[in-house]
PDB file of C-alpha atoms in Angstrom:
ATOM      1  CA  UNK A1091       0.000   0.000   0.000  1.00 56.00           C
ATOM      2  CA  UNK A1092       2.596   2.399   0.856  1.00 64.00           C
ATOM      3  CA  UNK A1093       4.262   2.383  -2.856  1.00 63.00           C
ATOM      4  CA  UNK A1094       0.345   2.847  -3.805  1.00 65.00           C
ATOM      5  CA  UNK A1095       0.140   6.189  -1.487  1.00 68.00           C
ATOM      6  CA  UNK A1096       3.116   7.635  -2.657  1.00 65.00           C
ATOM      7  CA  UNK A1097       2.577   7.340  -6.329  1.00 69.00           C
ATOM      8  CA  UNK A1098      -0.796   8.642  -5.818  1.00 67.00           C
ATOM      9  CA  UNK A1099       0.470  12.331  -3.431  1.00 68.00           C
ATOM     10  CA  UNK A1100       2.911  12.435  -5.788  1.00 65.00           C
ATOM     11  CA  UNK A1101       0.625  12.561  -9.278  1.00 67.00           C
ATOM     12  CA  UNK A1102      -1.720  15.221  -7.679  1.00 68.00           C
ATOM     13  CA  UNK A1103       1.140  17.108  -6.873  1.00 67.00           C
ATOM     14  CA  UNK A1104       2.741  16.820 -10.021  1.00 65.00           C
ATOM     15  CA  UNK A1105      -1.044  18.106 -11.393  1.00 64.00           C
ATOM     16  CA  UNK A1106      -0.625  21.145  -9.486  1.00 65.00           C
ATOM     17  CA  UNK A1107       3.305  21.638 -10.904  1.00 63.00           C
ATOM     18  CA  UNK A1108       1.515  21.467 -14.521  1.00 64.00           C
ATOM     19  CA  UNK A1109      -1.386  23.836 -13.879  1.00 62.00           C
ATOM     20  CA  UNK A1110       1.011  26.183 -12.351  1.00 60.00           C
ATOM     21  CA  UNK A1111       3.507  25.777 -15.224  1.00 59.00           C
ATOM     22  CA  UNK A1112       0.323  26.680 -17.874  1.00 57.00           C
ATOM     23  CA  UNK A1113       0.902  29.412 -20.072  1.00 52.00           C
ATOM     24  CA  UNK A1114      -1.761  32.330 -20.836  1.00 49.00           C
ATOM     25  CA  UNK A1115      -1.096  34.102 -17.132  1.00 63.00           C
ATOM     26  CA  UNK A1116      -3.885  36.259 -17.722  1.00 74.00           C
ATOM     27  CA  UNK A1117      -6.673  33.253 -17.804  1.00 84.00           C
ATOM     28  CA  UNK A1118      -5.363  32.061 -14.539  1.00 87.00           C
ATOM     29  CA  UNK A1119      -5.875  33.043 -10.646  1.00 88.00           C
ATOM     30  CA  UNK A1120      -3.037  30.856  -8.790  1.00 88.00           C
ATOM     31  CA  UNK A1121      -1.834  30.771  -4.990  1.00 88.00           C
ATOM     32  CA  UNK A1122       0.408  28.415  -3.345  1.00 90.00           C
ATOM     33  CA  UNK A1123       0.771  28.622   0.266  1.00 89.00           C
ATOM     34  CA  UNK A1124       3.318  26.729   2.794  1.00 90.00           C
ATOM     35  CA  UNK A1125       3.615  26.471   5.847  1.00 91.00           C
ATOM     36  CA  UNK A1126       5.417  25.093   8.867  1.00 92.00           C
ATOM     37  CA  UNK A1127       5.363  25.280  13.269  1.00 90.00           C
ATOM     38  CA  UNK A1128       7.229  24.071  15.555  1.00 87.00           C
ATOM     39  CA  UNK A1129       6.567  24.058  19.350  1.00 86.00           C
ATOM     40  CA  UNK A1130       9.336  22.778  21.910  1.00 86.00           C
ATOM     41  CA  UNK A1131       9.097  22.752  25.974  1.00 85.00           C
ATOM     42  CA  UNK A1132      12.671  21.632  27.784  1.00 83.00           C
ATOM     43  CA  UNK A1133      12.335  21.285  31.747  1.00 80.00           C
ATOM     44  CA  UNK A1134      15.288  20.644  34.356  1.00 76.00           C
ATOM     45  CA  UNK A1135      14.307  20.380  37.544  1.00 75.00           C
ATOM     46  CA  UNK A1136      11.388  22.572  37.067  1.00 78.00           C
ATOM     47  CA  UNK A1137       9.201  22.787  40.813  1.00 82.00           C
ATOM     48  CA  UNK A1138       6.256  23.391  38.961  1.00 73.00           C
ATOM     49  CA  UNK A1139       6.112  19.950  37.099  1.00 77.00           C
ATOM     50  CA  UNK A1140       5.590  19.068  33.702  1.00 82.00           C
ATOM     51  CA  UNK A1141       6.942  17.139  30.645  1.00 87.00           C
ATOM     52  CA  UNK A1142       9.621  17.828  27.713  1.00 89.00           C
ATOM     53  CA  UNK A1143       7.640  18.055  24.755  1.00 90.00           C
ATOM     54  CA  UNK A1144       8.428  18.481  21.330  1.00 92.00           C
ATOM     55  CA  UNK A1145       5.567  18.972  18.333  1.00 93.00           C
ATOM     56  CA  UNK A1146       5.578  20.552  14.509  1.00 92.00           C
ATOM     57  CA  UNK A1147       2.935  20.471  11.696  1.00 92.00           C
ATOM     58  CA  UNK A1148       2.948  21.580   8.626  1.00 92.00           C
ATOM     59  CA  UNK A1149       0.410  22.475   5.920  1.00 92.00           C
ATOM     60  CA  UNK A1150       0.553  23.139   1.879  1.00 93.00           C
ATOM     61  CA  UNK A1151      -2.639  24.900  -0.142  1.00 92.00           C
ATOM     62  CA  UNK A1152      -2.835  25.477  -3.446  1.00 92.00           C
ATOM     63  CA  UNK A1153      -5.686  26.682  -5.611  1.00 91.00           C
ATOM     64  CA  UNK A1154      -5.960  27.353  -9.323  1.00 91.00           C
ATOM     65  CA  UNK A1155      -8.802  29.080 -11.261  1.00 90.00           C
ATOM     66  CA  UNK A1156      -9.372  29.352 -14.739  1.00 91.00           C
ATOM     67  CA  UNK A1157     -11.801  31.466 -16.546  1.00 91.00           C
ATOM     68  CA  UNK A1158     -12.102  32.472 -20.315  1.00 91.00           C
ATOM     69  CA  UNK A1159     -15.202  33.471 -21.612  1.00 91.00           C
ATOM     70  CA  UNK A1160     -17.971  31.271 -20.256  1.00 94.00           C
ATOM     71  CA  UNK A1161     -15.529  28.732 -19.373  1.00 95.00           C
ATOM     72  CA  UNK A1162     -14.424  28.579 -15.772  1.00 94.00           C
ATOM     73  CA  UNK A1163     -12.187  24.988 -14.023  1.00 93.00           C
ATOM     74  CA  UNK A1164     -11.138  25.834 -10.592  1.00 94.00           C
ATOM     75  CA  UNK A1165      -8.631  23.396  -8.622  1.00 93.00           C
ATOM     76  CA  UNK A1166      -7.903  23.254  -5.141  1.00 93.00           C
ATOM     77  CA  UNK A1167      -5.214  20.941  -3.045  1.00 93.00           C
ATOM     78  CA  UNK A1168      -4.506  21.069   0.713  1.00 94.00           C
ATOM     79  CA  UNK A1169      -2.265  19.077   2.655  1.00 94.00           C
ATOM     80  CA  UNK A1170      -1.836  18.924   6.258  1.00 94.00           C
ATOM     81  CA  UNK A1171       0.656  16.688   8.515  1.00 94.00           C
ATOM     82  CA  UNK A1172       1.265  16.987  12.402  1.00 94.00           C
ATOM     83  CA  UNK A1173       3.128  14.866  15.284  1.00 94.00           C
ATOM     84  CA  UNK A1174       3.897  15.664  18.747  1.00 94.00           C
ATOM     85  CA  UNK A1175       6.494  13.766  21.186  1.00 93.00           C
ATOM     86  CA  UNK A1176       6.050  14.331  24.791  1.00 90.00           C
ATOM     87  CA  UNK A1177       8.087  12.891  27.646  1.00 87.00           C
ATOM     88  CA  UNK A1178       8.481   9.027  27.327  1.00 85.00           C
ATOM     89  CA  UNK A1179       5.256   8.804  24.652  1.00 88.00           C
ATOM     90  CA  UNK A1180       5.605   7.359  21.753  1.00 89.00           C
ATOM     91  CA  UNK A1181       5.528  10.227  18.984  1.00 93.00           C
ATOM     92  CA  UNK A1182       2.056  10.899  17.893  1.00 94.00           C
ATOM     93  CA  UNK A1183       0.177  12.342  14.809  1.00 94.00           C
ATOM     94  CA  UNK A1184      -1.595  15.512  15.639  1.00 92.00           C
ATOM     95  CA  UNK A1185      -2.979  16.566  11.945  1.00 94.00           C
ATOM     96  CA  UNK A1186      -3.610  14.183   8.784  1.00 95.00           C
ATOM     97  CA  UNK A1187      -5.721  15.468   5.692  1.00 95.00           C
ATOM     98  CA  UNK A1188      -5.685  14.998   1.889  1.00 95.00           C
ATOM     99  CA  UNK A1189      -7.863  17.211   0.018  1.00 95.00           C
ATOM    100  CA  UNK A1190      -8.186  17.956  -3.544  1.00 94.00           C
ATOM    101  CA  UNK A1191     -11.368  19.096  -5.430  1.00 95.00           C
ATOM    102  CA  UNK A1192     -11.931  19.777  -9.457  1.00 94.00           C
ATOM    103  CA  UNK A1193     -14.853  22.017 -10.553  1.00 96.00           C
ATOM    104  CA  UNK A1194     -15.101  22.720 -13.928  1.00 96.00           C
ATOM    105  CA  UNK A1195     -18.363  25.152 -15.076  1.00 96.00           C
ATOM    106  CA  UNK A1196     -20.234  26.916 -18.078  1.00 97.00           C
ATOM    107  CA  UNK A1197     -21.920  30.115 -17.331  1.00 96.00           C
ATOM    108  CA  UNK A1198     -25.625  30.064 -18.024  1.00 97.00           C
ATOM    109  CA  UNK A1199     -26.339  33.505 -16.341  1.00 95.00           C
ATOM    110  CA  UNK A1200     -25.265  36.722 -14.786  1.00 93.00           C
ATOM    111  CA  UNK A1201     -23.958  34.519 -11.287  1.00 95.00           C
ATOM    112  CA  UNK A1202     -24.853  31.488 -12.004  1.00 97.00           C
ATOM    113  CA  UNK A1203     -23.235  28.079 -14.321  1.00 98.00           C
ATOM    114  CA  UNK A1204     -24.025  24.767 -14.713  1.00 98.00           C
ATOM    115  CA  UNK A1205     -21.014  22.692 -12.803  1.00 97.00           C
ATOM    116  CA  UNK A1206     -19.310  19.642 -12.257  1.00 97.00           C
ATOM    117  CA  UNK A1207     -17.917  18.693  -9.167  1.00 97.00           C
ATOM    118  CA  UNK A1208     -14.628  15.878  -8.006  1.00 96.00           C
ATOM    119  CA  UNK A1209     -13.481  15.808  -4.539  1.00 96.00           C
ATOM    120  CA  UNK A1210     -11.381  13.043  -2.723  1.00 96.00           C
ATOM    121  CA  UNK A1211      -9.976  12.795   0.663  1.00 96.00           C
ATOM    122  CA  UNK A1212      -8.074  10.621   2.852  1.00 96.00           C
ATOM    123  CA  UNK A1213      -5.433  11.010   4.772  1.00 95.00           C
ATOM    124  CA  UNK A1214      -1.597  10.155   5.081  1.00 94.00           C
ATOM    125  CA  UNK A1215      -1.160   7.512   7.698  1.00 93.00           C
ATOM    126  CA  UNK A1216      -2.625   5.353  10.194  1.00 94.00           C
ATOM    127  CA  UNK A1217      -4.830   6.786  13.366  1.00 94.00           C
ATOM    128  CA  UNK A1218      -5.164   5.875  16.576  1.00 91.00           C
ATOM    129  CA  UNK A1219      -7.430   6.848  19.345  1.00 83.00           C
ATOM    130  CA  UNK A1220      -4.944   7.327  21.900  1.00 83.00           C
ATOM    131  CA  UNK A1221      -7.869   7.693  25.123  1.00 77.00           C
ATOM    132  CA  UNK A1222      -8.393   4.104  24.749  1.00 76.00           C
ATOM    133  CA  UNK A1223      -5.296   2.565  22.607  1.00 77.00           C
ATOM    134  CA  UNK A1224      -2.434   3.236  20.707  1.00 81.00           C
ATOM    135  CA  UNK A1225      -1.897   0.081  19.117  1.00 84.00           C
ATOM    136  CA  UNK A1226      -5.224  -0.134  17.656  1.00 85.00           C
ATOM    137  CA  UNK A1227      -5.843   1.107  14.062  1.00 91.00           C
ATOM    138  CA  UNK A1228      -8.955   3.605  13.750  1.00 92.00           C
ATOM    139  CA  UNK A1229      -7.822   5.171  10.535  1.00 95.00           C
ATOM    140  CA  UNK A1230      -5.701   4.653   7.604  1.00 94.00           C
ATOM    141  CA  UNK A1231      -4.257   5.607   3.967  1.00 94.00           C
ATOM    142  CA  UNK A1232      -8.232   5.305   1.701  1.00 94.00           C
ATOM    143  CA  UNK A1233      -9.414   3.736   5.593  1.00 96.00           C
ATOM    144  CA  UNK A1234     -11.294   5.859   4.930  1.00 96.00           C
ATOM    145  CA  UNK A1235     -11.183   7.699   1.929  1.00 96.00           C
ATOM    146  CA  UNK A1236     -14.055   9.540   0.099  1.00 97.00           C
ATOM    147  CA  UNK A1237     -14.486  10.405  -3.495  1.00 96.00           C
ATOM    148  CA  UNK A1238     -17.406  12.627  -4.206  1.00 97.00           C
ATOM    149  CA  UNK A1239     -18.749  13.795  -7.974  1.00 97.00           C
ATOM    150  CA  UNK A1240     -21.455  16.141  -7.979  1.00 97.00           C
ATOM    151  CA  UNK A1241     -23.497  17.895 -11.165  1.00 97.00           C
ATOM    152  CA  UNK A1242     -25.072  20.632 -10.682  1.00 98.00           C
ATOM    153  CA  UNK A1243     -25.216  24.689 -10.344  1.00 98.00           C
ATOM    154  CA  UNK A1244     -22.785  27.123  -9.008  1.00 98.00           C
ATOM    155  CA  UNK A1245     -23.424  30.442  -6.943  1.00 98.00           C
ATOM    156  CA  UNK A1246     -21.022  32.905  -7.917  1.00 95.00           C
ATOM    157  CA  UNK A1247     -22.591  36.262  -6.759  1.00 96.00           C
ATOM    158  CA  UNK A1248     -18.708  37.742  -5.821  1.00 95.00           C
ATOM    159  CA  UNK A1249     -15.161  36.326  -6.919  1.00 89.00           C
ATOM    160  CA  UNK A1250     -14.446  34.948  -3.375  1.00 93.00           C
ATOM    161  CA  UNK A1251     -17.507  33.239  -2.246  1.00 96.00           C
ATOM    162  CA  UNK A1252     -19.564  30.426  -4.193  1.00 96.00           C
ATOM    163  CA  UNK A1253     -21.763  28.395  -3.887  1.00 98.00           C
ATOM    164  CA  UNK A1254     -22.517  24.622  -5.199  1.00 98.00           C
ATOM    165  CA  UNK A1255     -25.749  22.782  -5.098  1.00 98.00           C
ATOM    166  CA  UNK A1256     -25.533  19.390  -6.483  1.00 98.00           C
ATOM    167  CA  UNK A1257     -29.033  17.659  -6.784  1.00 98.00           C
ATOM    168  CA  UNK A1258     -27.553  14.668  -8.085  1.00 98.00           C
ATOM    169  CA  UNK A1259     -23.844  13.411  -6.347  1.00 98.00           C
ATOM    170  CA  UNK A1260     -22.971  10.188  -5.993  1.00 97.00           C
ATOM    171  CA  UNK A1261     -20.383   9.224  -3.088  1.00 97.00           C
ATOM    172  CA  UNK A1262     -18.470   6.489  -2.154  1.00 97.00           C
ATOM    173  CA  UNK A1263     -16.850   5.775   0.796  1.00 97.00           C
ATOM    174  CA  UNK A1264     -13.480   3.300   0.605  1.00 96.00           C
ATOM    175  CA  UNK A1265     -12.076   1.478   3.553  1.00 97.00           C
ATOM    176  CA  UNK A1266      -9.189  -0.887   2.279  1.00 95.00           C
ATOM    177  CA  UNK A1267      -7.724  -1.882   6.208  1.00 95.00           C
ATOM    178  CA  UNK A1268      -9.990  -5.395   6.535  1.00 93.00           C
ATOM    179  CA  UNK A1269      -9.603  -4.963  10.788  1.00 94.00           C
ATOM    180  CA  UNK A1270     -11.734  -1.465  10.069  1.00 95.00           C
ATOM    181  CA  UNK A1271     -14.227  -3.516   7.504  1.00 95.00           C
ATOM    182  CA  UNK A1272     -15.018  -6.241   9.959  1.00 94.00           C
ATOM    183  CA  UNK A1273     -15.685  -3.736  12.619  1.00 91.00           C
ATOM    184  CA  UNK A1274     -18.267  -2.088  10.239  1.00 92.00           C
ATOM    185  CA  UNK A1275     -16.274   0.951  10.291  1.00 93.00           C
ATOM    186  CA  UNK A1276     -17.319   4.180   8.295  1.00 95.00           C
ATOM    187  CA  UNK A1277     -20.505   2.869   7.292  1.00 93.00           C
ATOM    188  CA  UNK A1278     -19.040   0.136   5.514  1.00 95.00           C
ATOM    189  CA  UNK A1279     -21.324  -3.455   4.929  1.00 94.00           C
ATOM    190  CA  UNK A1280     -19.291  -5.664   7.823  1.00 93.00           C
ATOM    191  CA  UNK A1281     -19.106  -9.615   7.512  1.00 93.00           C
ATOM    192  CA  UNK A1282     -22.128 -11.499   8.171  1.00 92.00           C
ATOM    193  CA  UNK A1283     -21.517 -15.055  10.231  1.00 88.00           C
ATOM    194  CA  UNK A1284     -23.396 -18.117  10.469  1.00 85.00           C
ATOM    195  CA  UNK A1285     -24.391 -19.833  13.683  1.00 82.00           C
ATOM    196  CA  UNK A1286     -20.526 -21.796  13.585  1.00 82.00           C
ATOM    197  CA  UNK A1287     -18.842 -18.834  13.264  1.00 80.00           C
ATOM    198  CA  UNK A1288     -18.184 -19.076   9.508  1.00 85.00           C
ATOM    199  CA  UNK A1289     -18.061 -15.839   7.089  1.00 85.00           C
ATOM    200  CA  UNK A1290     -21.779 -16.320   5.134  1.00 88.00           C
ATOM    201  CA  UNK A1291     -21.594 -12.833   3.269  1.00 92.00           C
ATOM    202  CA  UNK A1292     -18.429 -11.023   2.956  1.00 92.00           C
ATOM    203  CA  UNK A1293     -17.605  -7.393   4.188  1.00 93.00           C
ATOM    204  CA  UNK A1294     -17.119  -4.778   1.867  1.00 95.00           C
ATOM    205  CA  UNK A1295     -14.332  -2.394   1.518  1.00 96.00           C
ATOM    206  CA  UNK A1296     -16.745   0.293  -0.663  1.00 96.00           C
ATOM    207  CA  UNK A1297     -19.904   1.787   0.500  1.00 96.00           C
ATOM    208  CA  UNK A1298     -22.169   3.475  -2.319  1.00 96.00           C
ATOM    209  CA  UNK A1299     -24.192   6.608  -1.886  1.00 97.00           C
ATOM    210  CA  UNK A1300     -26.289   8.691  -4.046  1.00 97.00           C
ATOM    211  CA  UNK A1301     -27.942  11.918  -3.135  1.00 98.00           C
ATOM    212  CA  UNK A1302     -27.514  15.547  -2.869  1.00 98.00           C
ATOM    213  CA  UNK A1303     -24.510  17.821  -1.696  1.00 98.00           C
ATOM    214  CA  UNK A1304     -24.010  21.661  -1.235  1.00 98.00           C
ATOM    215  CA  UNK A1305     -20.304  23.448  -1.185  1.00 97.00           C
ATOM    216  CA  UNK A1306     -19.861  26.526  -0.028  1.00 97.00           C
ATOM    217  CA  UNK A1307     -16.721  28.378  -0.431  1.00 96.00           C
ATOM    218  CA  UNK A1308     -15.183  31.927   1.062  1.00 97.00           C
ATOM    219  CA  UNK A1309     -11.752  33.081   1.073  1.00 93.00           C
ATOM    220  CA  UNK A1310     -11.290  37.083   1.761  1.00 94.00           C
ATOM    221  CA  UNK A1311      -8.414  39.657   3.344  1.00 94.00           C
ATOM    222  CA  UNK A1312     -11.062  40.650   5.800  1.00 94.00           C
ATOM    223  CA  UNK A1313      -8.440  43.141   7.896  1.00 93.00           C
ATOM    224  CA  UNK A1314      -4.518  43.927   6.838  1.00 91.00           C
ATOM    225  CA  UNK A1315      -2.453  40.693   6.942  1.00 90.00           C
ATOM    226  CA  UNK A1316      -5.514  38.661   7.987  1.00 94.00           C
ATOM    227  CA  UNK A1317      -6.999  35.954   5.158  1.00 94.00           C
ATOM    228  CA  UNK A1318     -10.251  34.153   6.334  1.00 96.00           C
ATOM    229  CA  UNK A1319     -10.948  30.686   4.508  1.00 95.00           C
ATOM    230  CA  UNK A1320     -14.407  28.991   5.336  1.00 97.00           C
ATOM    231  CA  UNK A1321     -15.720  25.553   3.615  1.00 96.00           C
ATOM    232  CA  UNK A1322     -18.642  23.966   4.240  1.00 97.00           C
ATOM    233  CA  UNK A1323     -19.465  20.768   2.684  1.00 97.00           C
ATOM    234  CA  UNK A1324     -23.030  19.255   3.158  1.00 98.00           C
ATOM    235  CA  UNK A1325     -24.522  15.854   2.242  1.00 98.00           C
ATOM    236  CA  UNK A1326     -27.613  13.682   2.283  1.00 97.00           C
ATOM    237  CA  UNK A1327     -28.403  10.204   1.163  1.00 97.00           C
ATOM    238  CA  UNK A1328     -31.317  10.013  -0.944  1.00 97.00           C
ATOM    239  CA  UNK A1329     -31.376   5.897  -0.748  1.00 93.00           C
ATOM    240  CA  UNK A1330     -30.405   5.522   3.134  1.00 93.00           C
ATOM    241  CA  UNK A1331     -31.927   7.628   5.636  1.00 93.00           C
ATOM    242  CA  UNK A1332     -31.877  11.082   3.687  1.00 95.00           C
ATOM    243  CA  UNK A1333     -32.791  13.070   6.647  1.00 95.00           C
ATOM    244  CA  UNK A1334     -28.858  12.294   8.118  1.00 94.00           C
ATOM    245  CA  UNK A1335     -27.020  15.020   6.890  1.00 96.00           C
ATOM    246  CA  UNK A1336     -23.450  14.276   6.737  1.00 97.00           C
ATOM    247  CA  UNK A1337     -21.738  18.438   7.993  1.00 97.00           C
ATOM    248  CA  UNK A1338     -17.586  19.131   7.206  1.00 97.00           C
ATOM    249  CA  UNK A1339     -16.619  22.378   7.721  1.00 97.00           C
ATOM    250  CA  UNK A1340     -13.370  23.999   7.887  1.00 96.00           C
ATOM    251  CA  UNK A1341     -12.548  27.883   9.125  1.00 96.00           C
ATOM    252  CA  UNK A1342      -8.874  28.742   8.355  1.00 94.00           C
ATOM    253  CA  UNK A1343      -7.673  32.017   9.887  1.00 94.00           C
ATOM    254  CA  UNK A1344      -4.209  33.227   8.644  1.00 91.00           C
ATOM    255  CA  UNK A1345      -2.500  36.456  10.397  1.00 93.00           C
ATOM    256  CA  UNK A1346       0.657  37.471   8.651  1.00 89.00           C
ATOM    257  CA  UNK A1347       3.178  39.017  11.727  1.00 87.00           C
ATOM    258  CA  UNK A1348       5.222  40.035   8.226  1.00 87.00           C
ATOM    259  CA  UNK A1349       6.325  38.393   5.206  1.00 83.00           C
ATOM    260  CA  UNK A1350       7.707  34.894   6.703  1.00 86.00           C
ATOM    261  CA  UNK A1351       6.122  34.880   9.796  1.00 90.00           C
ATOM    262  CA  UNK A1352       2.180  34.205  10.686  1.00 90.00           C
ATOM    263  CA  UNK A1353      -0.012  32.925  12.577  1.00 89.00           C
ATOM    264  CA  UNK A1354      -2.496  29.895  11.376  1.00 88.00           C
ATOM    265  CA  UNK A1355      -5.616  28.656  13.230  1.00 92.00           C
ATOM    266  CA  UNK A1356      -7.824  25.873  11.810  1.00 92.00           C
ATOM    267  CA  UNK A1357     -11.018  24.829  13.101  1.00 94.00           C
ATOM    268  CA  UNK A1358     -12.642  21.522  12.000  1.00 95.00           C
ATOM    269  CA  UNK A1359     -16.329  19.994  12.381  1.00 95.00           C
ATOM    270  CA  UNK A1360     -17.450  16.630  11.095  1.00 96.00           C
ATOM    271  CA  UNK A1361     -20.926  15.317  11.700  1.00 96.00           C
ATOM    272  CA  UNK A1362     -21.200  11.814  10.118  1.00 95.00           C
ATOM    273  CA  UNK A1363     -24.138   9.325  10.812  1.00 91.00           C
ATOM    274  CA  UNK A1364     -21.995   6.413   9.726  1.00 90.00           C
ATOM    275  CA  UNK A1365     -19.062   7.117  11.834  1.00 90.00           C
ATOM    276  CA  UNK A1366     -19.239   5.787  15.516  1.00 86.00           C
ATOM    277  CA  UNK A1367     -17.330   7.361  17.963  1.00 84.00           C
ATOM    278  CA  UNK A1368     -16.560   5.561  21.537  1.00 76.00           C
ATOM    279  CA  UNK A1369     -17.000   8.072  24.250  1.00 73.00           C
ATOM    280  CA  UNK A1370     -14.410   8.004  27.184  1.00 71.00           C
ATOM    281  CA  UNK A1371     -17.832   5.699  29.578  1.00 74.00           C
ATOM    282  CA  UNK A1372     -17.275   3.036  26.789  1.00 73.00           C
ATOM    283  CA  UNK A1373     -20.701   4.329  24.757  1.00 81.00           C
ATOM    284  CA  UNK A1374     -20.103   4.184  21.059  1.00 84.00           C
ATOM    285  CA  UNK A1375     -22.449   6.226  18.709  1.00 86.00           C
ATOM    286  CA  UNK A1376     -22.041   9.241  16.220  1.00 90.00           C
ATOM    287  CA  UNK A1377     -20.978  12.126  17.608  1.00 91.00           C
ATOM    288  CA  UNK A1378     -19.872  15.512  16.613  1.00 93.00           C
ATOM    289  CA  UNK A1379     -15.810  15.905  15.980  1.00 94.00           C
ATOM    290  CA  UNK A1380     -14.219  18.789  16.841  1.00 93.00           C
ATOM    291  CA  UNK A1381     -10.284  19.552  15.850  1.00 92.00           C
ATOM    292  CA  UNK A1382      -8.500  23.164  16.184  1.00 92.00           C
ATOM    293  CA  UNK A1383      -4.912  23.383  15.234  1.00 89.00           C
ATOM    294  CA  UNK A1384      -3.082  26.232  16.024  1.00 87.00           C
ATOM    295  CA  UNK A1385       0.778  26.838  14.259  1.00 86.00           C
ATOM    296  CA  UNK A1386       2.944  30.267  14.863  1.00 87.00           C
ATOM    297  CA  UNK A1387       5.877  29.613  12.356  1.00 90.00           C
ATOM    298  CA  UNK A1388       6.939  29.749   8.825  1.00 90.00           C
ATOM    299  CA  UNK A1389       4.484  30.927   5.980  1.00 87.00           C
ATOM    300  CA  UNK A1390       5.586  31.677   2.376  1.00 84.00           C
ATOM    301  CA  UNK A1391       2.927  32.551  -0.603  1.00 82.00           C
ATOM    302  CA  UNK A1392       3.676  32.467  -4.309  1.00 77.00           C
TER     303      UNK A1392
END
């Protein structure tokens, strides 16, 4: 799997090295953005307790828009990677996300075209939840991963907010880690057994879904030196419970301290139906995730 992972990070980003190498400047709207923190607590015979702790994450956004005439294909890639070390711990992953969406449109009005939508995400390496384990696997390269296509119309009312409603998206949800399939995990069909124990109907490592979605998209200088970036992705089933609605949503705040140096604060909310979460009492259900990374370090934009 690991040759697998690589060959796929490395073909998206080798799609964003030839969109940015595309001549005709004028057609395209391009910003890369890297990033990179590093935290680091040392203690010697400190009265007031505590631990040595070492952590870093780093981050890399890109986003390319096209328009010419009616034609408009916008492209957007984010990575993220974290790990922390403190005291005696084993090192452990603090941030994990693969994210790259494809929208190409046709404008059929003053705001409005008619839109196509790609979007996959995964993540980089394996998970743990480290409240109950950390030798148990919760999460892994496509464990899960989700690829989303979408048609329908996109909002455009301004050039840094839109819109996309998708009455007809199809999704499907991959799990290739078996451990994760025979726990059911993600939504995923787990194995059914017979009264010895035997396998009578196999698990399966792809869930199917078909419904609606909505996208919305802002990114804005709202003061001097500070960029706001909000996405909001929403999704019901039409086949499965279609009152579920399935909530990610992202709020990046970036505050530039000058041309190197900024501050970055992510906030991340997941709501998934499928997705059971064991509470710290042992009670396992979906619940809403929270995540809020915070990095003071290295920025550069080009």
């Amino acid at each position: 799997m690991k040759p697998f992972r690589f060959t796929f990070i490395a073909l998206l980003l080798l799609q964003v090295a030839v969109i940015t190498a595309q001549e005709a400047p004028k057609n395209w709207n391009k910003s890369t953005e890297l990033g990179l923190a590093v935290s680091q607590v040392s203690l010697t015979n400190w009265a007031a307790g505590g631990d040595n702790s070492i952590a870093g994450n780093g981050y890399f956004n890109f986003i390319a828009k096209y328009n010419k005439e009616k034609t408009s294909w916008e492209n957007g890639l984010s990575l993220a990677y974290g790990l922390s070390k403190q005291g005696d711990l084993k090192v452990r992953k603090t941030d994990d996300k693969i994210d790259f969406y494809s929208k190409y449109g046709h404008k059929i009005g003053t705001h409005w075209d008619a839109s196509v939508l790609f979007n996959f995400k995964t993540q980089f390496a394996k998970g743990y939840n480290y409240k109950v384990s950390d030798s148990i696997v919760i999460s892994n390269f496509l464990a899960p991963g989700y690829v989303l296509l979408g048609t329908g119309f996109d909002y455009k009312p301004v050039d840094y907010f839109s819109a996309f409603i998708s009455p007809l998206t199809g999704r499907l949800t991959i799990v290739t880690d078996t451990a994760l399939v025979n726990a059911g995990a993600y939504g995923v069909a787990a194995p059914v057994y017979d009264g010895l124990g035997s396998v009578s109907k196999k698990g399966k490592h792809v869930k199917t879904e078909f419904g609606a979605s909505v996208k919305l998209m802002f990114k804005k200088d709202i003061w001097k030196n500070v960029n706001l970036q909000l996405k909001m992705q929403l999704f019901s089933d039409y086949l499965k419970n279609p009152q579920n609605i399935d909530i990610d949503g992202e709020m990046s705040l970036l505050m530039k301290v000058n041309e190197y140096l900024s501050t970055n604060i992510v906030f991340n909310t997941i709501y998934d139906h499928d997705i059971n979460i064991t509470d710290k009492d042992g009670k396992t259900g979906p619940r809403t995730q929270f995540k809020e990374v915070l990095g003071i370090g290295f920025v550069y934009k080009f």
